[in-house]
PDB file of C-alpha atoms in Angstrom:
ATOM      1  CA  MET A   1     101.556 -16.947 107.564  1.00 39.00           C
ATOM      2  CA  VAL A   2     103.088 -15.024 104.113  1.00 37.00           C
ATOM      3  CA  PHE A   3     104.490 -11.609 104.988  1.00 39.00           C
ATOM      4  CA  ALA A   4     105.003  -8.233 102.200  1.00 39.00           C
ATOM      5  CA  GLY A   5     108.753  -8.639 101.753  1.00 41.00           C
ATOM      6  CA  ALA A   6     108.670 -12.719 101.246  1.00 41.00           C
ATOM      7  CA  GLY A   7     105.349 -11.911  98.716  1.00 41.00           C
ATOM      8  CA  PHE A   8     107.732 -10.045  96.515  1.00 37.00           C
ATOM      9  CA  LEU A   9     110.194 -12.445  96.022  1.00 39.00           C
ATOM     10  CA  SER A  10     107.653 -15.280  95.011  1.00 36.00           C
ATOM     11  CA  TYR A  11     106.390 -12.904  92.941  1.00 34.00           C
ATOM     12  CA  ILE A  12     109.656 -12.518  91.289  1.00 35.00           C
ATOM     13  CA  VAL A  13     110.595 -15.733  91.638  1.00 36.00           C
ATOM     14  CA  GLY A  14     107.749 -17.060  90.245  1.00 35.00           C
ATOM     15  CA  PHE A  15     107.977 -14.355  86.862  1.00 33.00           C
ATOM     16  CA  GLN A  16     110.442 -16.532  86.346  1.00 36.00           C
ATOM     17  CA  PHE A  17     110.395 -20.092  87.106  1.00 35.00           C
ATOM     18  CA  ARG A  18     106.756 -20.567  88.391  1.00 36.00           C
ATOM     19  CA  SER A  19     106.720 -23.545  90.753  1.00 41.00           C
ATOM     20  CA  CYS A  20     109.574 -21.689  92.721  1.00 45.00           C
ATOM     21  CA  VAL A  21     108.038 -19.230  95.891  1.00 45.00           C
ATOM     22  CA  PHE A  22     109.509 -17.773  98.883  1.00 44.00           C
ATOM     23  CA  TRP A  23     107.803 -17.544 102.058  1.00 44.00           C
ATOM     24  CA  ARG A  24     108.845 -16.636 106.379  1.00 48.00           C
ATOM     25  CA  GLN A  25     106.755 -18.437 109.552  1.00 47.00           C
ATOM     26  CA  ASN A  26     107.464 -19.074 113.106  1.00 45.00           C
ATOM     27  CA  ASN A  27     110.947 -16.730 112.817  1.00 46.00           C
ATOM     28  CA  HIS A  28     112.378 -19.507 109.574  1.00 46.00           C
ATOM     29  CA  LEU A  29     112.816 -18.927 105.780  1.00 47.00           C
ATOM     30  CA  TYR A  30     111.193 -21.330 103.730  1.00 44.00           C
ATOM     31  CA  VAL A  31     111.599 -22.165  99.810  1.00 44.00           C
ATOM     32  CA  SER A  32     110.413 -24.229  97.732  1.00 44.00           C
ATOM     33  CA  PHE A  33     111.386 -25.755  94.759  1.00 41.00           C
ATOM     34  CA  LEU A  34     109.500 -28.312  92.443  1.00 39.00           C
ATOM     35  CA  SER A  35     107.018 -28.629  96.167  1.00 37.00           C
ATOM     36  CA  ILE A  36     111.107 -29.565  97.659  1.00 37.00           C
ATOM     37  CA  PRO A  37     111.227 -27.616 101.086  1.00 40.00           C
ATOM     38  CA  PHE A  38     114.222 -25.699 101.794  1.00 39.00           C
ATOM     39  CA  THR A  39     114.764 -24.651 105.480  1.00 41.00           C
ATOM     40  CA  PRO A  40     117.523 -21.683 106.287  1.00 41.00           C
ATOM     41  CA  ASP A  41     119.782 -24.158 107.485  1.00 42.00           C
ATOM     42  CA  PHE A  42     119.752 -25.690 104.109  1.00 38.00           C
ATOM     43  CA  ILE A  43     119.521 -22.857 101.762  1.00 37.00           C
ATOM     44  CA  SER A  44     123.614 -21.673 104.294  1.00 40.00           C
ATOM     45  CA  ASN A  45     124.865 -25.406 103.510  1.00 41.00           C
ATOM     46  CA  GLN A  46     123.496 -25.731 100.186  1.00 39.00           C
ATOM     47  CA  THR A  47     123.906 -22.892  98.249  1.00 38.00           C
ATOM     48  CA  ALA A  48     125.838 -24.563  94.911  1.00 38.00           C
ATOM     49  CA  ILE A  49     122.838 -26.632  94.300  1.00 36.00           C
ATOM     50  CA  LEU A  50     120.059 -23.526  95.513  1.00 36.00           C
ATOM     51  CA  ALA A  51     122.184 -21.176  92.715  1.00 39.00           C
ATOM     52  CA  MET A  52     121.408 -23.684  89.700  1.00 40.00           C
ATOM     53  CA  PHE A  53     118.429 -22.473  90.070  1.00 40.00           C
ATOM     54  CA  ILE A  54     117.611 -19.192  92.090  1.00 42.00           C
ATOM     55  CA  PRO A  55     119.593 -15.745  90.379  1.00 49.00           C
ATOM     56  CA  PRO A  56     122.144 -14.339  93.048  1.00 49.00           C
ATOM     57  CA  VAL A  57     120.719 -11.509  94.382  1.00 43.00           C
ATOM     58  CA  ILE A  58     117.469 -13.040  94.689  1.00 41.00           C
ATOM     59  CA  LEU A  59     119.534 -16.538  97.186  1.00 39.00           C
ATOM     60  CA  ARG A  60     121.184 -12.987  98.726  1.00 44.00           C
ATOM     61  CA  ALA A  61     118.284 -11.275  99.849  1.00 40.00           C
ATOM     62  CA  ALA A  62     116.627 -15.007 100.708  1.00 37.00           C
ATOM     63  CA  LYS A  63     119.499 -14.737 103.217  1.00 40.00           C
ATOM     64  CA  MET A  64     119.485 -11.744 104.031  1.00 41.00           C
ATOM     65  CA  VAL A  65     115.579 -11.846 105.983  1.00 37.00           C
ATOM     66  CA  ALA A  66     117.095 -15.574 107.199  1.00 33.00           C
ATOM     67  CA  GLN A  67     120.044 -13.779 109.383  1.00 52.00           C
ATOM     68  CA  GLU A  68     117.741 -11.039 110.159  1.00 77.00           C
ATOM     69  CA  PHE A  69     118.795  -9.623 114.063  1.00 87.00           C
ATOM     70  CA  THR A  70     116.347  -7.060 115.899  1.00 91.00           C
ATOM     71  CA  VAL A  71     117.768  -4.873 119.253  1.00 94.00           C
ATOM     72  CA  ASP A  72     116.986  -4.804 122.340  1.00 94.00           C
ATOM     73  CA  LEU A  73     116.132  -1.925 123.784  1.00 92.00           C
ATOM     74  CA  ASP A  74     116.273  -3.055 127.282  1.00 93.00           C
ATOM     75  CA  LYS A  75     119.133  -4.884 127.097  1.00 95.00           C
ATOM     76  CA  PRO A  76     123.210  -3.313 127.014  1.00 96.00           C
ATOM     77  CA  LEU A  77     122.998  -2.078 123.397  1.00 96.00           C
ATOM     78  CA  VAL A  78     127.063  -1.816 123.218  1.00 96.00           C
ATOM     79  CA  PHE A  79     127.651  -5.735 122.238  1.00 96.00           C
ATOM     80  CA  GLN A  80     124.304  -5.521 120.013  1.00 96.00           C
ATOM     81  CA  VAL A  81     124.225  -3.233 117.187  1.00 97.00           C
ATOM     82  CA  GLY A  82     127.784  -4.995 115.826  1.00 96.00           C
ATOM     83  CA  HIS A  83     125.564  -7.639 114.774  1.00 96.00           C
ATOM     84  CA  LEU A  84     123.049  -5.686 112.289  1.00 96.00           C
ATOM     85  CA  GLY A  85     125.754  -5.678 109.320  1.00 95.00           C
ATOM     86  CA  VAL A  86     124.478  -3.831 106.669  1.00 95.00           C
ATOM     87  CA  ALA A  87     121.153  -3.309 108.459  1.00 95.00           C
ATOM     88  CA  TYR A  88     122.967  -1.261 110.801  1.00 96.00           C
ATOM     89  CA  GLN A  89     123.076   2.042 108.895  1.00 95.00           C
ATOM     90  CA  GLU A  90     119.441   2.605 108.591  1.00 94.00           C
ATOM     91  CA  TRP A  91     118.736   1.192 111.768  1.00 96.00           C
ATOM     92  CA  VAL A  92     121.539   4.356 113.792  1.00 96.00           C
ATOM     93  CA  HIS A  93     119.702   6.684 111.576  1.00 94.00           C
ATOM     94  CA  GLN A  94     116.214   5.929 113.225  1.00 94.00           C
ATOM     95  CA  PRO A  95     116.055   8.707 116.117  1.00 94.00           C
ATOM     96  CA  ILE A  96     114.551   7.604 119.612  1.00 93.00           C
ATOM     97  CA  VAL A  97     113.402  10.843 121.102  1.00 89.00           C
ATOM     98  CA  SER A  98     113.821  10.204 124.296  1.00 86.00           C
ATOM     99  CA  LYS A  99     115.954  12.488 127.680  1.00 81.00           C
ATOM    100  CA  GLU A 100     116.434   8.779 129.144  1.00 84.00           C
ATOM    101  CA  GLY A 101     119.254   7.248 126.978  1.00 89.00           C
ATOM    102  CA  PRO A 102     119.765   3.647 126.993  1.00 93.00           C
ATOM    103  CA  ARG A 103     122.818   0.827 128.910  1.00 95.00           C
ATOM    104  CA  PHE A 104     125.732   0.644 127.127  1.00 96.00           C
ATOM    105  CA  PHE A 105     127.560  -1.893 128.884  1.00 96.00           C
ATOM    106  CA  GLU A 106     126.764  -4.676 131.516  1.00 96.00           C
ATOM    107  CA  SER A 107     129.971  -2.529 133.985  1.00 96.00           C
ATOM    108  CA  ASP A 108     129.179   0.089 135.690  1.00 96.00           C
ATOM    109  CA  PHE A 109     132.196   1.411 135.444  1.00 94.00           C
ATOM    110  CA  TRP A 110     132.268   1.516 131.680  1.00 94.00           C
ATOM    111  CA  GLU A 111     128.811   2.625 132.273  1.00 95.00           C
ATOM    112  CA  PHE A 112     130.191   5.315 133.563  1.00 93.00           C
ATOM    113  CA  LEU A 113     132.572   6.002 131.622  1.00 92.00           C
ATOM    114  CA  THR A 114     130.322   6.907 128.918  1.00 93.00           C
ATOM    115  CA  ARG A 115     128.471   9.849 130.223  1.00 95.00           C
ATOM    116  CA  THR A 116     129.336  13.386 130.558  1.00 96.00           C
ATOM    117  CA  VAL A 117     127.477  16.254 132.616  1.00 96.00           C
ATOM    118  CA  TRP A 118     128.168  19.062 129.352  1.00 96.00           C
ATOM    119  CA  TRP A 119     129.549  21.934 132.507  1.00 97.00           C
ATOM    120  CA  ALA A 120     133.211  19.305 132.663  1.00 97.00           C
ATOM    121  CA  VAL A 121     134.405  20.489 129.174  1.00 98.00           C
ATOM    122  CA  PRO A 122     135.040  24.014 129.961  1.00 98.00           C
ATOM    123  CA  VAL A 123     135.888  23.157 133.742  1.00 98.00           C
ATOM    124  CA  ILE A 124     138.579  20.209 132.084  1.00 98.00           C
ATOM    125  CA  TRP A 125     139.667  22.114 129.240  1.00 98.00           C
ATOM    126  CA  LEU A 126     139.475  25.884 130.520  1.00 98.00           C
ATOM    127  CA  PRO A 127     141.971  26.097 132.614  1.00 98.00           C
ATOM    128  CA  ILE A 128     144.496  24.020 130.141  1.00 98.00           C
ATOM    129  CA  VAL A 129     143.587  26.529 127.646  1.00 98.00           C
ATOM    130  CA  CYS A 130     144.664  29.771 129.995  1.00 98.00           C
ATOM    131  CA  TRP A 131     148.189  27.531 130.632  1.00 98.00           C
ATOM    132  CA  CYS A 132     148.933  27.418 126.576  1.00 97.00           C
ATOM    133  CA  ILE A 133     148.076  30.390 126.448  1.00 97.00           C
ATOM    134  CA  SER A 134     150.270  31.351 129.664  1.00 97.00           C
ATOM    135  CA  LEU A 135     153.268  29.736 127.934  1.00 97.00           C
ATOM    136  CA  SER A 136     153.440  31.738 125.082  1.00 97.00           C
ATOM    137  CA  ILE A 137     153.387  34.941 126.646  1.00 97.00           C
ATOM    138  CA  GLN A 138     156.055  33.386 128.804  1.00 96.00           C
ATOM    139  CA  MET A 139     158.275  33.383 125.689  1.00 96.00           C
ATOM    140  CA  GLY A 140     157.984  36.545 124.772  1.00 94.00           C
ATOM    141  CA  HIS A 141     154.193  36.939 122.804  1.00 95.00           C
ATOM    142  CA  THR A 142     152.919  40.167 122.503  1.00 96.00           C
ATOM    143  CA  LEU A 143     148.535  40.574 123.706  1.00 96.00           C
ATOM    144  CA  PRO A 144     147.854  41.153 119.916  1.00 97.00           C
ATOM    145  CA  GLN A 145     150.098  38.306 118.531  1.00 97.00           C
ATOM    146  CA  ILE A 146     148.622  36.214 121.522  1.00 97.00           C
ATOM    147  CA  ALA A 147     144.982  37.385 119.950  1.00 97.00           C
ATOM    148  CA  LEU A 148     145.924  35.833 116.577  1.00 98.00           C
ATOM    149  CA  LEU A 149     147.601  33.152 117.221  1.00 97.00           C
ATOM    150  CA  VAL A 150     144.411  31.896 119.385  1.00 98.00           C
ATOM    151  CA  VAL A 151     142.480  32.922 116.193  1.00 98.00           C
ATOM    152  CA  ILE A 152     144.003  31.238 114.044  1.00 97.00           C
ATOM    153  CA  GLY A 153     143.685  28.086 115.978  1.00 97.00           C
ATOM    154  CA  ILE A 154     140.199  28.360 116.821  1.00 97.00           C
ATOM    155  CA  PHE A 155     139.604  28.931 112.883  1.00 97.00           C
ATOM    156  CA  VAL A 156     141.929  25.209 112.640  1.00 96.00           C
ATOM    157  CA  TRP A 157     139.155  24.023 114.567  1.00 96.00           C
ATOM    158  CA  THR A 158     135.848  24.187 113.013  1.00 97.00           C
ATOM    159  CA  LEU A 159     137.653  22.650 110.241  1.00 96.00           C
ATOM    160  CA  ILE A 160     138.738  19.413 112.257  1.00 95.00           C
ATOM    161  CA  GLU A 161     135.020  19.962 113.281  1.00 95.00           C
ATOM    162  CA  TYR A 162     133.655  19.353 109.912  1.00 97.00           C
ATOM    163  CA  THR A 163     136.136  16.963 108.613  1.00 96.00           C
ATOM    164  CA  LEU A 164     135.977  14.874 111.800  1.00 95.00           C
ATOM    165  CA  HIS A 165     132.147  14.362 111.814  1.00 96.00           C
ATOM    166  CA  ARG A 166     132.222  14.341 107.736  1.00 96.00           C
ATOM    167  CA  PHE A 167     134.349  11.274 107.147  1.00 96.00           C
ATOM    168  CA  LEU A 168     135.262   9.881 110.595  1.00 95.00           C
ATOM    169  CA  PHE A 169     131.662  10.294 112.765  1.00 96.00           C
ATOM    170  CA  HIS A 170     129.657   9.080 109.038  1.00 96.00           C
ATOM    171  CA  ILE A 171     131.861   6.547 107.767  1.00 96.00           C
ATOM    172  CA  LYS A 172     129.308   3.569 106.326  1.00 95.00           C
ATOM    173  CA  THR A 173     130.219   0.774 108.553  1.00 96.00           C
ATOM    174  CA  LYS A 174     128.749  -3.288 108.215  1.00 94.00           C
ATOM    175  CA  SER A 175     131.547  -5.575 110.183  1.00 96.00           C
ATOM    176  CA  TYR A 176     130.478  -6.186 114.000  1.00 97.00           C
ATOM    177  CA  TRP A 177     133.246  -4.325 115.219  1.00 97.00           C
ATOM    178  CA  GLY A 178     132.478  -1.232 112.716  1.00 97.00           C
ATOM    179  CA  ASN A 179     129.601  -0.852 114.119  1.00 97.00           C
ATOM    180  CA  THR A 180     129.982  -1.497 117.247  1.00 97.00           C
ATOM    181  CA  ILE A 181     133.347   1.568 117.185  1.00 97.00           C
ATOM    182  CA  HIS A 182     130.958   3.776 114.856  1.00 97.00           C
ATOM    183  CA  TYR A 183     128.267   2.953 118.016  1.00 97.00           C
ATOM    184  CA  LEU A 184     130.227   4.066 120.391  1.00 96.00           C
ATOM    185  CA  LEU A 185     132.232   7.196 118.508  1.00 94.00           C
ATOM    186  CA  HIS A 186     128.485   9.080 117.356  1.00 96.00           C
ATOM    187  CA  GLY A 187     126.175   6.316 116.515  1.00 96.00           C
ATOM    188  CA  CYS A 188     124.785   6.652 119.647  1.00 96.00           C
ATOM    189  CA  HIS A 189     124.391  10.001 119.673  1.00 96.00           C
ATOM    190  CA  HIS A 190     121.903   9.511 116.525  1.00 96.00           C
ATOM    191  CA  LYS A 191     120.356   7.184 117.567  1.00 96.00           C
ATOM    192  CA  HIS A 192     119.135   8.849 120.884  1.00 96.00           C
ATOM    193  CA  PRO A 193     120.108  12.762 120.262  1.00 95.00           C
ATOM    194  CA  MET A 194     118.719  13.491 123.148  1.00 94.00           C
ATOM    195  CA  ASP A 195     120.464  11.521 125.242  1.00 95.00           C
ATOM    196  CA  SER A 196     122.114  14.892 127.694  1.00 93.00           C
ATOM    197  CA  LEU A 197     124.622  12.549 129.413  1.00 95.00           C
ATOM    198  CA  ARG A 198     126.231  11.232 126.135  1.00 94.00           C
ATOM    199  CA  LEU A 199     126.623  14.376 124.125  1.00 95.00           C
ATOM    200  CA  VAL A 200     130.069  16.158 124.644  1.00 96.00           C
ATOM    201  CA  PHE A 201     132.918  14.215 124.203  1.00 94.00           C
ATOM    202  CA  PRO A 202     134.164  12.360 127.351  1.00 94.00           C
ATOM    203  CA  PRO A 203     137.244  14.053 128.809  1.00 94.00           C
ATOM    204  CA  ALA A 204     139.246  10.787 128.905  1.00 92.00           C
ATOM    205  CA  ALA A 205     138.612  10.550 124.972  1.00 91.00           C
ATOM    206  CA  THR A 206     140.029  14.342 124.455  1.00 95.00           C
ATOM    207  CA  ALA A 207     142.448  13.847 126.657  1.00 95.00           C
ATOM    208  CA  VAL A 208     143.765  10.736 124.229  1.00 94.00           C
ATOM    209  CA  LEU A 209     143.173  12.712 120.850  1.00 92.00           C
ATOM    210  CA  CYS A 210     145.244  15.902 122.211  1.00 95.00           C
ATOM    211  CA  ILE A 211     148.397  14.080 122.095  1.00 95.00           C
ATOM    212  CA  PRO A 212     148.369  13.924 118.159  1.00 94.00           C
ATOM    213  CA  PHE A 213     146.700  17.201 118.213  1.00 94.00           C
ATOM    214  CA  TRP A 214     149.582  18.409 119.719  1.00 96.00           C
ATOM    215  CA  ASN A 215     152.554  16.570 118.072  1.00 96.00           C
ATOM    216  CA  LEU A 216     150.974  18.336 114.588  1.00 94.00           C
ATOM    217  CA  VAL A 217     151.042  21.630 116.066  1.00 96.00           C
ATOM    218  CA  LYS A 218     154.150  21.259 117.799  1.00 95.00           C
ATOM    219  CA  LEU A 219     154.787  19.827 114.040  1.00 95.00           C
ATOM    220  CA  ILE A 220     154.172  22.684 112.000  1.00 93.00           C
ATOM    221  CA  SER A 221     155.242  25.721 114.494  1.00 95.00           C
ATOM    222  CA  THR A 222     157.513  27.140 116.361  1.00 95.00           C
ATOM    223  CA  PRO A 223     158.271  26.438 120.161  1.00 95.00           C
ATOM    224  CA  SER A 224     156.939  29.685 121.667  1.00 96.00           C
ATOM    225  CA  THR A 225     154.115  29.655 119.054  1.00 97.00           C
ATOM    226  CA  ALA A 226     152.605  26.421 119.271  1.00 97.00           C
ATOM    227  CA  PRO A 227     151.181  26.400 123.533  1.00 98.00           C
ATOM    228  CA  ALA A 228     148.917  29.521 121.899  1.00 98.00           C
ATOM    229  CA  LEU A 229     147.790  27.577 118.133  1.00 97.00           C
ATOM    230  CA  PHE A 230     146.583  24.643 120.190  1.00 98.00           C
ATOM    231  CA  GLY A 231     145.037  26.724 123.072  1.00 98.00           C
ATOM    232  CA  GLY A 232     142.875  28.734 120.083  1.00 98.00           C
ATOM    233  CA  GLY A 233     142.173  24.775 119.042  1.00 97.00           C
ATOM    234  CA  LEU A 234     141.365  23.867 122.565  1.00 98.00           C
ATOM    235  CA  LEU A 235     138.923  26.737 123.015  1.00 98.00           C
ATOM    236  CA  GLY A 236     137.336  26.173 119.784  1.00 98.00           C
ATOM    237  CA  TYR A 237     136.799  22.314 120.339  1.00 98.00           C
ATOM    238  CA  VAL A 238     135.204  23.967 123.982  1.00 98.00           C
ATOM    239  CA  MET A 239     133.068  26.476 121.967  1.00 97.00           C
ATOM    240  CA  TYR A 240     131.809  23.757 120.180  1.00 97.00           C
ATOM    241  CA  ASP A 241     130.522  21.037 122.453  1.00 97.00           C
ATOM    242  CA  CYS A 242     129.272  23.818 124.591  1.00 97.00           C
ATOM    243  CA  THR A 243     127.682  24.734 120.813  1.00 96.00           C
ATOM    244  CA  HIS A 244     126.401  21.621 120.428  1.00 97.00           C
ATOM    245  CA  TYR A 245     124.789  20.763 123.739  1.00 97.00           C
ATOM    246  CA  TYR A 246     123.129  24.332 123.325  1.00 96.00           C
ATOM    247  CA  LEU A 247     121.190  23.772 120.460  1.00 96.00           C
ATOM    248  CA  HIS A 248     120.039  20.358 121.566  1.00 96.00           C
ATOM    249  CA  HIS A 249     118.741  21.361 125.103  1.00 95.00           C
ATOM    250  CA  CYS A 250     118.366  25.300 125.143  1.00 94.00           C
ATOM    251  CA  GLN A 251     115.974  27.424 123.639  1.00 92.00           C
ATOM    252  CA  PRO A 252     117.572  30.529 121.549  1.00 92.00           C
ATOM    253  CA  SER A 253     116.474  33.825 120.887  1.00 90.00           C
ATOM    254  CA  SER A 254     118.362  35.220 118.914  1.00 93.00           C
ATOM    255  CA  LYS A 255     118.630  35.036 114.903  1.00 93.00           C
ATOM    256  CA  VAL A 256     121.398  33.039 114.648  1.00 93.00           C
ATOM    257  CA  ALA A 257     121.061  30.405 117.149  1.00 93.00           C
ATOM    258  CA  CYS A 258     118.084  29.469 116.181  1.00 95.00           C
ATOM    259  CA  ASN A 259     119.265  29.274 112.540  1.00 94.00           C
ATOM    260  CA  LEU A 260     121.724  27.798 114.080  1.00 94.00           C
ATOM    261  CA  LYS A 261     119.211  25.054 116.179  1.00 95.00           C
ATOM    262  CA  LYS A 262     117.066  24.106 112.874  1.00 94.00           C
ATOM    263  CA  TYR A 263     120.740  23.946 110.493  1.00 95.00           C
ATOM    264  CA  HIS A 264     121.521  21.313 113.235  1.00 96.00           C
ATOM    265  CA  LEU A 265     118.436  19.741 113.987  1.00 94.00           C
ATOM    266  CA  ASN A 266     118.213  19.299 109.774  1.00 95.00           C
ATOM    267  CA  HIS A 267     121.226  16.987 109.883  1.00 96.00           C
ATOM    268  CA  HIS A 268     119.681  14.281 112.414  1.00 95.00           C
ATOM    269  CA  PHE A 269     115.951  14.649 112.088  1.00 94.00           C
ATOM    270  CA  GLN A 270     115.566  15.473 107.926  1.00 92.00           C
ATOM    271  CA  ILE A 271     118.955  15.860 105.647  1.00 93.00           C
ATOM    272  CA  GLN A 272     121.716  13.116 108.108  1.00 92.00           C
ATOM    273  CA  ASP A 273     125.040  13.040 105.259  1.00 93.00           C
ATOM    274  CA  LYS A 274     124.117  16.370 104.359  1.00 95.00           C
ATOM    275  CA  GLY A 275     125.125  19.879 107.043  1.00 96.00           C
ATOM    276  CA  PHE A 276     128.197  18.271 108.539  1.00 96.00           C
ATOM    277  CA  GLY A 277     128.767  21.934 110.519  1.00 95.00           C
ATOM    278  CA  ILE A 278     128.180  22.489 114.270  1.00 95.00           C
ATOM    279  CA  THR A 279     129.454  26.014 115.223  1.00 92.00           C
ATOM    280  CA  SER A 280     129.371  27.115 111.056  1.00 89.00           C
ATOM    281  CA  SER A 281     128.090  26.863 107.796  1.00 93.00           C
ATOM    282  CA  LEU A 282     131.817  27.933 106.248  1.00 95.00           C
ATOM    283  CA  TRP A 283     133.052  24.330 105.465  1.00 96.00           C
ATOM    284  CA  ASP A 284     129.836  22.740 104.353  1.00 97.00           C
ATOM    285  CA  LYS A 285     129.738  25.818 102.152  1.00 95.00           C
ATOM    286  CA  MET A 286     132.983  25.260 101.252  1.00 95.00           C
ATOM    287  CA  PHE A 287     133.034  21.864 100.523  1.00 96.00           C
ATOM    288  CA  GLY A 288     128.871  21.396  98.600  1.00 95.00           C
ATOM    289  CA  THR A 289     127.673  19.817 101.539  1.00 96.00           C
ATOM    290  CA  LEU A 290     124.829  22.349 102.477  1.00 94.00           C
ATOM    291  CA  PRO A 291     121.560  20.688 102.573  1.00 92.00           C
ATOM    292  CA  PRO A 292     119.273  21.070  99.551  1.00 86.00           C
ATOM    293  CA  SER A 293     117.177  23.870 100.525  1.00 70.00           C
ATOM    294  CA  LYS A 294     119.918  26.014 102.287  1.00 60.00           C
ATOM    295  CA  ALA A 295     122.058  25.630  99.146  1.00 54.00           C
ATOM    296  CA  ALA A 296     119.406  26.123  96.874  1.00 49.00           C
ATOM    297  CA  GLY A 297     118.365  29.900  99.001  1.00 53.00           C
ATOM    298  CA  MET A 298     122.843  30.370  98.271  1.00 53.00           C
ATOM    299  CA  SER A 299     122.162  29.897  94.616  1.00 47.00           C
TER     300      SER A 299
END
């Protein structure tokens, strides 16, 4: 049986050499040149010989088809996705809309750590926000000063949110471990956007990330202002994760919330390399990553 992809390669090769044909049968790729059959093993071991007859672009395409990998959604996914190689980016941005998420790990312990209910975020982190703010109050800052520091912290968080989402969460990967780490970090959310237990960031991972951010805040501020600034940034994170969950799983009634939901779902299902802001489109406007329809409306 000749598949469409194999037929296209046959046409190109046939156009140039007339007697060279590619076809795929029983999950094997065959190449025939002057009636000589070559199996995929021969392709990998005798590349130099084939290169004498086949243009490099055709040879690369043939090897890609021969090494095709299919993810089994009924098995734990994390250690499968790395095998997709360059095909991972296309696969991960084809969402599966289901409230039931896939299994990640064989181990029940590691599987448990990947699942987080949304309300764990405010329950765990809001007390720490209050404690940080109280430290700055105890060091002599007035309530207006505290309020200003907290607002600055929230504002800085919105930039961090945008930067992480655009440059880290949407980094292009193709290696085994690159794909695996990206899937754990953000790819799983794009593949299964309605998985309610893998939407907010796990508290253990958040705690690890707090360490470098706390040290950065201490570096750029004074000992008395650092706790309130950090508390403001942490409050911004809580607002972000709760807003993110709300946009995926609730039905907003206000116009602002409806527009924000539409804006974010457009990022998931239409234009995934634009619209990186979750709580606001401010930085998308500033850095030119508004989706085309929004950008046209602004002009």
